[in-house]
Coordinates of C-alpha atoms and ligand atoms in Angstrom, one line a residue:
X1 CA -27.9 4.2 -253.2
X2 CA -24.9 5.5 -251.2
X3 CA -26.5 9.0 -251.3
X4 CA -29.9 7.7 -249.9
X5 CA -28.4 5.7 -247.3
X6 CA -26.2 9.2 -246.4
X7 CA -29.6 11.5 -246.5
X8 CA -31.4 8.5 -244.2
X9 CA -28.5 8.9 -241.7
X10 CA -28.9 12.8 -241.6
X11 CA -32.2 12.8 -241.0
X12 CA -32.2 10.2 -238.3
X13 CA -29.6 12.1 -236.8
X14 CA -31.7 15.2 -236.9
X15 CA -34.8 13.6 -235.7
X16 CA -33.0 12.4 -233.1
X17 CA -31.7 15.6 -232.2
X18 CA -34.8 17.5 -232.4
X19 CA -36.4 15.0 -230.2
X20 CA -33.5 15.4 -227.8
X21 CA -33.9 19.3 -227.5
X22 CA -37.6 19.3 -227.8
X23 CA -38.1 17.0 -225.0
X24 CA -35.8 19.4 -222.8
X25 CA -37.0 22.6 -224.0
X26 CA -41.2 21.2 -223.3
X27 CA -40.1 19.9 -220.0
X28 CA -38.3 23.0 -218.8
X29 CA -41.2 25.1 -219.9
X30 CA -43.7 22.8 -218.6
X31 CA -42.9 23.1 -214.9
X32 CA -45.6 25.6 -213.4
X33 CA -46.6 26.5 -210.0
X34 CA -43.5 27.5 -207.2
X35 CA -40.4 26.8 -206.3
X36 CA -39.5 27.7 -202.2
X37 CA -35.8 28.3 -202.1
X38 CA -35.0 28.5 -197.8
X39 CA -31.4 30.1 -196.8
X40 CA -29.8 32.9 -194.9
X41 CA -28.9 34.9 -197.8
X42 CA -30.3 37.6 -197.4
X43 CA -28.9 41.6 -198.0
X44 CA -25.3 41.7 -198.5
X45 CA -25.2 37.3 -199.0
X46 CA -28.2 37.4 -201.2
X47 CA -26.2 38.4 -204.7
X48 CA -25.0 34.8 -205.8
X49 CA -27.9 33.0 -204.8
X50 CA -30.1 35.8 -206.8
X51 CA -27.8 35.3 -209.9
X52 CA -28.3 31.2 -209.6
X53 CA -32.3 32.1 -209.3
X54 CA -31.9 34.2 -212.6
X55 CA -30.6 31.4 -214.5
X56 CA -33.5 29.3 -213.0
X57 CA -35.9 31.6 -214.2
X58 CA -35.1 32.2 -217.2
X59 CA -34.9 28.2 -218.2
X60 CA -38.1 27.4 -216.4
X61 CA -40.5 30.5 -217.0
X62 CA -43.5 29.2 -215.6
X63 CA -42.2 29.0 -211.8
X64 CA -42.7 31.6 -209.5
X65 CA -39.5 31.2 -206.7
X66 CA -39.9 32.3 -203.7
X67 CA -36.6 33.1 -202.4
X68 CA -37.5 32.9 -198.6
X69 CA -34.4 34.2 -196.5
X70 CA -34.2 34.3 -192.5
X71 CA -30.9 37.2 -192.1
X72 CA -28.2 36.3 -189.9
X73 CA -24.9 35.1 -190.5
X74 CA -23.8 31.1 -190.3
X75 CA -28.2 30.3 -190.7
X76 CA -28.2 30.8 -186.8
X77 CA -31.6 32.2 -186.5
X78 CA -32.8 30.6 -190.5
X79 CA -31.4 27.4 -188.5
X80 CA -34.7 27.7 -185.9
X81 CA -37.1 28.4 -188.7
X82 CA -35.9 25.8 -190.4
X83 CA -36.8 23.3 -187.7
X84 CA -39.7 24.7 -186.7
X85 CA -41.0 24.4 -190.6
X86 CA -39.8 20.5 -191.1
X87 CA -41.2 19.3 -188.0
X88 CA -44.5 21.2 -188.1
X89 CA -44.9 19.6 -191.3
X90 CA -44.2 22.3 -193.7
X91 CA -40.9 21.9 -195.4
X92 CA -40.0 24.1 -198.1
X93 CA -39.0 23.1 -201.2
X94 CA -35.3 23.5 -200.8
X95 CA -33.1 24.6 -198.1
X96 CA -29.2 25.3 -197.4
X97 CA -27.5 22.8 -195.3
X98 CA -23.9 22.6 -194.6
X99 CA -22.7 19.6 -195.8
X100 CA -21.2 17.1 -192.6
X101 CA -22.8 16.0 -189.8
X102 CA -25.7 19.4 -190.4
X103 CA -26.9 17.5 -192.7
X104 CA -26.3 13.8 -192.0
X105 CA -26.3 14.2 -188.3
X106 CA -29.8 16.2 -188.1
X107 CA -31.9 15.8 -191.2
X108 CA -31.1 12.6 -192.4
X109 CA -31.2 11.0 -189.2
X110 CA -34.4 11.6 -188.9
X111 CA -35.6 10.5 -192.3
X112 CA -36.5 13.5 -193.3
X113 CA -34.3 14.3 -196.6
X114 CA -34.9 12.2 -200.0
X115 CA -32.0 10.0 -201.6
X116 CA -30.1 12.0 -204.3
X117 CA -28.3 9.0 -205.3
X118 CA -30.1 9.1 -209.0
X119 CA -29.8 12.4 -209.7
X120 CA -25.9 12.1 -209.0
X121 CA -26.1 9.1 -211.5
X122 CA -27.8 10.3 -214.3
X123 CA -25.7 14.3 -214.0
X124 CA -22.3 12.2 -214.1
X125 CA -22.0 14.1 -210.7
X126 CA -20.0 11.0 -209.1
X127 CA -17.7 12.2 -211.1
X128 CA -18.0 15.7 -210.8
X129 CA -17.6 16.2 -207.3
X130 CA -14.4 14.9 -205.3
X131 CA -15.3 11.7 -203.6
X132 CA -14.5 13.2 -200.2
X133 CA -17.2 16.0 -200.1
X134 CA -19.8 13.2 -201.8
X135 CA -18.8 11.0 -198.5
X136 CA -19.8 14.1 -196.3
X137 CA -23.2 13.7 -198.2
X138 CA -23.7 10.0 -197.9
X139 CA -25.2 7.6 -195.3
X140 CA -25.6 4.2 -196.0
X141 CA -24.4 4.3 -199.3
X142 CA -27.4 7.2 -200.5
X143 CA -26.6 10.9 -201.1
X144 CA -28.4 13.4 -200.3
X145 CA -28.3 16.9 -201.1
X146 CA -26.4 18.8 -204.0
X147 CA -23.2 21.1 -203.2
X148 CA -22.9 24.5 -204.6
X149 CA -19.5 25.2 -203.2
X150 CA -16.6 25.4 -201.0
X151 CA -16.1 27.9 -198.3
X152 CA -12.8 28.2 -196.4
X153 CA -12.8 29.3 -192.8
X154 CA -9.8 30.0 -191.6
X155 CA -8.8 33.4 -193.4
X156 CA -6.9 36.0 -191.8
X157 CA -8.1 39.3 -193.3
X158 CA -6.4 42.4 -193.7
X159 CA -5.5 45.9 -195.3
X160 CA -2.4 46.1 -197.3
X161 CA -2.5 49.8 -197.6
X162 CA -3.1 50.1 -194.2
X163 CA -0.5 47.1 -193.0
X164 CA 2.2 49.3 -194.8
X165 CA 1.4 52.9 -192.7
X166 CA 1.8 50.7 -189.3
X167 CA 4.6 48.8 -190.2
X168 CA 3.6 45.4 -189.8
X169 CA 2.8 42.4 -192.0
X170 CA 0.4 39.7 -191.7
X171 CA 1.1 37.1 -188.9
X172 CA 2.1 33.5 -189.7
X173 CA 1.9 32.6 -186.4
X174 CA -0.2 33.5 -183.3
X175 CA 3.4 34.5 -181.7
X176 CA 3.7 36.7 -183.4
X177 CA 0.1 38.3 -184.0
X178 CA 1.4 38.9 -180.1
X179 CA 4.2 40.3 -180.5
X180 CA 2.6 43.2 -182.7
X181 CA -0.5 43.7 -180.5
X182 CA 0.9 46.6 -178.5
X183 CA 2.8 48.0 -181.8
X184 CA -0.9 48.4 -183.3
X185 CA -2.6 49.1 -179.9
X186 CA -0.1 51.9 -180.2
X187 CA -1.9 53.3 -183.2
X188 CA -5.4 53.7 -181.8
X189 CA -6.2 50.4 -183.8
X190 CA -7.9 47.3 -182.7
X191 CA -5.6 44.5 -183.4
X192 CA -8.5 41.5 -183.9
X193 CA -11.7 42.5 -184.5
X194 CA -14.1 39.9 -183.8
X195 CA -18.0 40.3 -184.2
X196 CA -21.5 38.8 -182.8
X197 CA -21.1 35.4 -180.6
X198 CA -20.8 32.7 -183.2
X199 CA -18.1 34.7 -185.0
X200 CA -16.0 34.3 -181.7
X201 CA -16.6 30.1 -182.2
X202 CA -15.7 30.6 -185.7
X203 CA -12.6 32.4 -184.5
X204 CA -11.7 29.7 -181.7
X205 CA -11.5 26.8 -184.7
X206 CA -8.8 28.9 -186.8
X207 CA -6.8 28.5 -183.1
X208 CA -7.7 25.1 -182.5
X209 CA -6.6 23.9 -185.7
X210 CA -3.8 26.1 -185.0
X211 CA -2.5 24.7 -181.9
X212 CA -3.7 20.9 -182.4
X213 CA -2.6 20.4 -185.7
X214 CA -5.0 19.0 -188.5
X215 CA -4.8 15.2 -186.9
X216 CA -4.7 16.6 -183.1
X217 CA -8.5 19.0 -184.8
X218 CA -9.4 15.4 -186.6
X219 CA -9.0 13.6 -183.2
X220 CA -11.4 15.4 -181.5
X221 CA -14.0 14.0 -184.0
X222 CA -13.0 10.5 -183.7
X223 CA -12.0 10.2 -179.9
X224 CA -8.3 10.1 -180.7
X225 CA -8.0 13.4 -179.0
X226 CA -8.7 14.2 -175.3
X227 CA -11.4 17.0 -175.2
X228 CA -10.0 18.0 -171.9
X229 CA -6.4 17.0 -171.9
X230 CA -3.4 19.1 -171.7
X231 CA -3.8 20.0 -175.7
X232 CA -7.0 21.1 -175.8
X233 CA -6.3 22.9 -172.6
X234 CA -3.3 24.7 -174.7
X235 CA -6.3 26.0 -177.5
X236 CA -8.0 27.8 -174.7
X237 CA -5.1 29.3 -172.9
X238 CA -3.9 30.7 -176.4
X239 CA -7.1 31.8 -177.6
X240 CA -7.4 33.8 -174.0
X241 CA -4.7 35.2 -175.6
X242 CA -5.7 36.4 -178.5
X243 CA -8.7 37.4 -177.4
X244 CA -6.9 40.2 -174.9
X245 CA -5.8 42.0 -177.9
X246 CA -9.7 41.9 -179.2
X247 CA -12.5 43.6 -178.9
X248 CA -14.4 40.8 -176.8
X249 CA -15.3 42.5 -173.7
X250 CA -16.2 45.5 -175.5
X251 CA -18.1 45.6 -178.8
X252 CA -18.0 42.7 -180.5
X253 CA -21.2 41.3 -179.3
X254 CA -23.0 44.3 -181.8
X255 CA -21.2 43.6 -184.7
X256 CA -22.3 41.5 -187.9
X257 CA -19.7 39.6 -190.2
X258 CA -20.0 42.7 -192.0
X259 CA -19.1 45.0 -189.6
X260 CA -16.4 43.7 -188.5
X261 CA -14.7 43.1 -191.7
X262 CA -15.7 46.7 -192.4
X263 CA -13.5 48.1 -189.6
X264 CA -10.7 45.6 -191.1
X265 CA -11.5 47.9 -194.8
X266 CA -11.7 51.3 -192.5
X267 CA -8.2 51.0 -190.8
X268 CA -10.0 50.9 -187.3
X269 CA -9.1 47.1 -187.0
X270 CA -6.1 45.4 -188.1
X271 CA -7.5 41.8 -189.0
X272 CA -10.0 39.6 -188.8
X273 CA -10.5 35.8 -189.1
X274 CA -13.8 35.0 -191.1
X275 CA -14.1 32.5 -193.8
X276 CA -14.1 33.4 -197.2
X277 CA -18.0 35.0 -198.0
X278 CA -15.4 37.8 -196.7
X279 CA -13.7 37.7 -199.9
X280 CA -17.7 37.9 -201.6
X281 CA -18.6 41.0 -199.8
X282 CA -15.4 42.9 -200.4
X283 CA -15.3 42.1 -204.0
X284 CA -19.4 41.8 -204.7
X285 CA -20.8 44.1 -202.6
X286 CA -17.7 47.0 -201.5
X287 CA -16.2 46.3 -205.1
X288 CA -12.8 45.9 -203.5
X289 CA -9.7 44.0 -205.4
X290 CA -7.8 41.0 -203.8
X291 CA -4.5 41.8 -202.4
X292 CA -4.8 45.8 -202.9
X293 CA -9.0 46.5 -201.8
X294 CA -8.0 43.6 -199.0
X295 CA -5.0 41.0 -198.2
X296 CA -5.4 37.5 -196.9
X297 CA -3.4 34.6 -195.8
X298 CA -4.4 31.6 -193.7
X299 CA -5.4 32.5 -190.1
X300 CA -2.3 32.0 -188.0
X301 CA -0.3 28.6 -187.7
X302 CA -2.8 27.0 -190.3
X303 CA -0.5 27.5 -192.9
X304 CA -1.1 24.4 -195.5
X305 CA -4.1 22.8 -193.9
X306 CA -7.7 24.0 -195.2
X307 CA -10.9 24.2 -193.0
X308 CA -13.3 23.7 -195.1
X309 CA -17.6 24.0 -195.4
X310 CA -19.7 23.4 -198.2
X311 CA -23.0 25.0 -198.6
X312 CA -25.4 22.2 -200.3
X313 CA -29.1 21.9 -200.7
X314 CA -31.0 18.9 -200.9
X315 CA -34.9 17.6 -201.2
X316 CA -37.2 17.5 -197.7
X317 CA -39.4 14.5 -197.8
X318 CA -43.0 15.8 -198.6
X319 CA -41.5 19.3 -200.5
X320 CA -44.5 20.6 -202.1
X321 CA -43.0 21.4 -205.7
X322 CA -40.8 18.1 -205.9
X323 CA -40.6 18.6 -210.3
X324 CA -39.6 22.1 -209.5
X325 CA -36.8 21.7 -207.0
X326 CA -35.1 18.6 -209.0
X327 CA -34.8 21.2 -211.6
X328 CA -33.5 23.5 -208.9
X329 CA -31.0 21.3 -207.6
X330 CA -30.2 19.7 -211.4
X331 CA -29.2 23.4 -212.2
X332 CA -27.2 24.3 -208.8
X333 CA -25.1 20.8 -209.5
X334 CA -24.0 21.8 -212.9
X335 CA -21.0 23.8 -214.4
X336 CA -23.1 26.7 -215.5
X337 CA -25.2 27.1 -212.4
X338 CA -21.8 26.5 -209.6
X339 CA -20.0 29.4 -212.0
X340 CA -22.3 31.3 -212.2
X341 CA -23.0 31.7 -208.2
X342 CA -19.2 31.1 -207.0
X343 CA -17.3 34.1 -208.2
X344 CA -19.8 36.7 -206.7
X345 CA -20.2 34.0 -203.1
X346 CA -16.4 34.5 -202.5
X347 CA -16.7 30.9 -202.6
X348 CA -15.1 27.8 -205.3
X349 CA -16.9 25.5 -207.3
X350 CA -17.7 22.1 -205.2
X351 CA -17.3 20.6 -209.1
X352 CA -13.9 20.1 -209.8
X353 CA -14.3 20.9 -213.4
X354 CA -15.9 24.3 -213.0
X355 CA -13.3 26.7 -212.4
X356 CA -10.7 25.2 -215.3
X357 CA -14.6 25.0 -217.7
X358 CA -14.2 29.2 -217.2
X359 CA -10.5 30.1 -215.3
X360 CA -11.7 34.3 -216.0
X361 CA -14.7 34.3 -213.8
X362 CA -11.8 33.6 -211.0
X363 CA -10.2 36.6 -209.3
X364 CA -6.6 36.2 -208.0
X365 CA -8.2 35.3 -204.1
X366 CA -10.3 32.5 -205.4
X367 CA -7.9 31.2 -207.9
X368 CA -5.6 30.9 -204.6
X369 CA -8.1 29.3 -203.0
X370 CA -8.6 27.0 -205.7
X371 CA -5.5 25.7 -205.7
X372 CA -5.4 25.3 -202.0
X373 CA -8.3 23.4 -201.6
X374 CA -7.0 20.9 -204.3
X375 CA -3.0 20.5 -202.4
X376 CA -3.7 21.3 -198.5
X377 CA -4.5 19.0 -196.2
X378 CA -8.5 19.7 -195.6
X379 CA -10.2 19.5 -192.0
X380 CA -14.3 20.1 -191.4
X381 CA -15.5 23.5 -190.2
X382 CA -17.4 22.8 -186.4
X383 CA -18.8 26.6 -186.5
X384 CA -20.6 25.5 -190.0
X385 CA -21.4 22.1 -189.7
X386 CA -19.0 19.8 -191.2
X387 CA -17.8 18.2 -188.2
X388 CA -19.3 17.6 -185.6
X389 CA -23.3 16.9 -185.2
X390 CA -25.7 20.0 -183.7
X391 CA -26.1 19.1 -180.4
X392 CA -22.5 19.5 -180.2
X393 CA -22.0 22.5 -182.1
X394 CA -25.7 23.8 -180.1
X395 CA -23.8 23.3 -176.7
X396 CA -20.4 24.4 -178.0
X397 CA -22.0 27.9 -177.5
X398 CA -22.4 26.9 -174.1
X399 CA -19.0 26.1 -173.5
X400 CA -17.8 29.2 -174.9
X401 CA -19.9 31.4 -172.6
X402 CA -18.0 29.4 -169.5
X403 CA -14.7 30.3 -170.8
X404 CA -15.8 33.8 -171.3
X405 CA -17.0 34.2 -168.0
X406 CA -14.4 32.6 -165.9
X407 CA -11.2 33.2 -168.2
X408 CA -10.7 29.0 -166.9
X409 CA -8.9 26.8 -169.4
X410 CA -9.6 24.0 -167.5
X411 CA -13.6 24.6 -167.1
X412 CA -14.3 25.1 -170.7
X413 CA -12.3 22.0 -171.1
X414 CA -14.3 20.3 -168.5
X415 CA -17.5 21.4 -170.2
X416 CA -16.0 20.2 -173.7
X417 CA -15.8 17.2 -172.2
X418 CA -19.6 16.5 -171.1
X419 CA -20.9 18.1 -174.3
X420 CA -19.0 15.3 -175.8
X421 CA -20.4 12.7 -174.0
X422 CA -23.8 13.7 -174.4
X423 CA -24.1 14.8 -178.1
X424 CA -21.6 12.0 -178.9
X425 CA -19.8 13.7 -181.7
X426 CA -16.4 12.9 -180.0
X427 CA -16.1 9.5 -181.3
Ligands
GAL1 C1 -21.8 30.1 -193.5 C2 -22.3 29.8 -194.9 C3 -21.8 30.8 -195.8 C4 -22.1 32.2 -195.4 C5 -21.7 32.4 -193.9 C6 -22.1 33.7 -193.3 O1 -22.4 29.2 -192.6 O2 -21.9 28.5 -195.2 O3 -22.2 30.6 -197.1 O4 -23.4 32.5 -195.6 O5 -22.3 31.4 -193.1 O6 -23.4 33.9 -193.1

């Protein structure tokens, strides 16, 4: 009796497993027809996403992805695309948003994303993800889009080899980044290289957050701080600063990400402030090792506070493959799909159980990173979208050009001022 009731309970057990698998195994092997994946990862960015497509693939045979890529660094021309396609009516199935105000502010203020909420129920991905990045996901109580990771901007690049033949070491301060810009002038060597116009915005929130302090940077958000009082006025008279021992003025408008962070590898610049996809290229693409290939440290006076971006992807109302990308975005949420694209991206798991689920696939920068992200104090990226909504970071490039052209503290404060007022992302 005791022996049939034991052979009963294994094969219940085994029924039920079977059904369990089998139902997966059909349904991943049932979804047919395509699956449009929209991002600027293209080229030298394109490895991780291509290695989270490969997994895709292989679980789901019978879709064809079409990995549709607009190249140019920080999305700002897949950013136009992008808008074109969703209000013409022609969404893709998936795109890359930062997560923040790109995403809240723009998409689902217009209605135009789908709720997530269930899909973060039934992957235990409430539990998953820290609570503060879900927030950056949520309105109204509804999430919607699925992080892939964490990007830090403010990282000061540099090469050790190289640091060691001039005589210098990295900066923790801007002080005293100038106080060694006519040591390495010196040298033939530019001391900051800086790249194509939004890496010069990119560069300008590394100074802010510098100079303001993580609650001084918050306050801008929430109105606390005084877009053009004497503080903020102090960001652009030390950022003219910096920016005299640059190459701004001369070739900086030419010059990718990439390019300038190879100048940084070449010895022909001494740093370079970039977030961490830096990190990606040097180790993915030029095979480099962290802390001999390259050195970093947080950009100057940021020491203990993290800027941080997430790259996320989420479901555009009317998406013609809607079966394909839930299995898309079921796969991008999970430990195997966030490991799988992070160590190659330069960039950490948004799950908090990823990197500890597989600490090897972590090299020294990214274990660093890792632990920074979980004991700094963390303030949104403006340059890639966390905090503040697009008009504002639109007509921040507008700003920018003033200060460029008149050198005047007090008109690109001015103009910060009225770009708050009318994009309302100052609180
Ligand atoms: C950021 C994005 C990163 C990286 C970078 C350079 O906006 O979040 O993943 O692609 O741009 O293009």
């Amino acid at each position: 009796m005791i022996q049939k009731i034991f052979r009963m309970k294994v094969w219940l057990v085994a029924s039920v497993l079977v059904l369990a698998l089998g139902v997966g195994t059909v349904a991943a092997q049932d979804l047919s027809g395509q699956l449009e994946i929209f991002s600027w990862w293209a080229g030298d960015e394109g490895p991780a996403l291509e290695a989270l497509i490969g997994l895709y693939t292989t679980a789901n045979p019978g879709v064809e992805v079409i990995n549709a890529t607009v190249t140019g660094g920080s999305g700002v021309n897949a950013r136009a695309v992008l808008k074109t396609r969703m209000l013409g009516g022609t969404p893709p199935d998936t795109f890359q948003v930062h997560a923040g105000e790109e995403l809240t502010g723009t998409w689902v203020a217009a209605e135009r994303m789908e709720d997530m909420t269930a899909l973060f129920t039934e992957q235990g991905w409430l539990e998953a993800f820290p609570a503060d990045l879900i927030a950056a996901l949520t309105v109204d109580g509804a999430i919607y889009s699925v992080p892939v990771n964490i990007h830090r901007s403010n990282v000061m690049w540099s090469n050790p080899a190289k640091l060691t033949e001039w005589g210098i070491t990295a900066p923790a301060t801007w002080d005293e980044f100038l106080a060694a810009c006519p040591t390495i002038q010196a040298a033939g060597v530019t001391p900051l290289v800086v790249g194509e116009a939004w890496t010069v915005n990119h560069l300008w929130e590394s100074v802010a957050v510098g100079v303001l302090g993580a609650e001084g940077w918050n306050g801008i958000w929430t109105g606390a701080t005084d877009p053009s009082g004497a503080e903020l006025t102090a960001v652009w008279d030390k950022f003219g600063e910096i920016l005299a021992c640059s190459n701004v003025g001369s070739d900086s408008a030419g010059l990718s990400w990439q390019q300038a962070i190879d100048q940084v590898v070449a010895g022909t610049a001494a740093f370079n402030i970039m977030g961490d996809w830096a990190a990606g290229y040097m180790t993915t693409t030029l095979g480099l090792t962290p802390g001999e290939g390259f050195g970093y440290s947080p950009s100057p006076d940021t020491a203990g506070t993290f800027i941080w971006l997430s790259d996320s992807f989420g479901l555009p109302v009317g998406a013609p493959n809607r079966d394909n990308t839930v299995a898309w975005l079921s796969l991008l949420g999970s430990v195997e799909g966030q490991n799988a694209f992070n160590p190659l991206k330069g960039s950490i798991p948004a799950r908090a159980d990823a990197v500890a689920a597989a600490p090897d696939l972590y090299n020294t920068y990214l274990q660093s990173a890792s632990e920074d992200w979980a004991s700094n104090t963390l303030v949104g990226s403006l340059a890639h979208g966390a905090a503040a909504n697009e008009r504002f970071v639109g007509d921040f490039g507008t700003i920018m050009e003033i200060y460029l052209a008149s050198s005047s503290s007090a008109a690109a404060a001015s103009a910060m001022a009225a770009v708050c007022s009318t994009s309302g992302a100052c609180g």
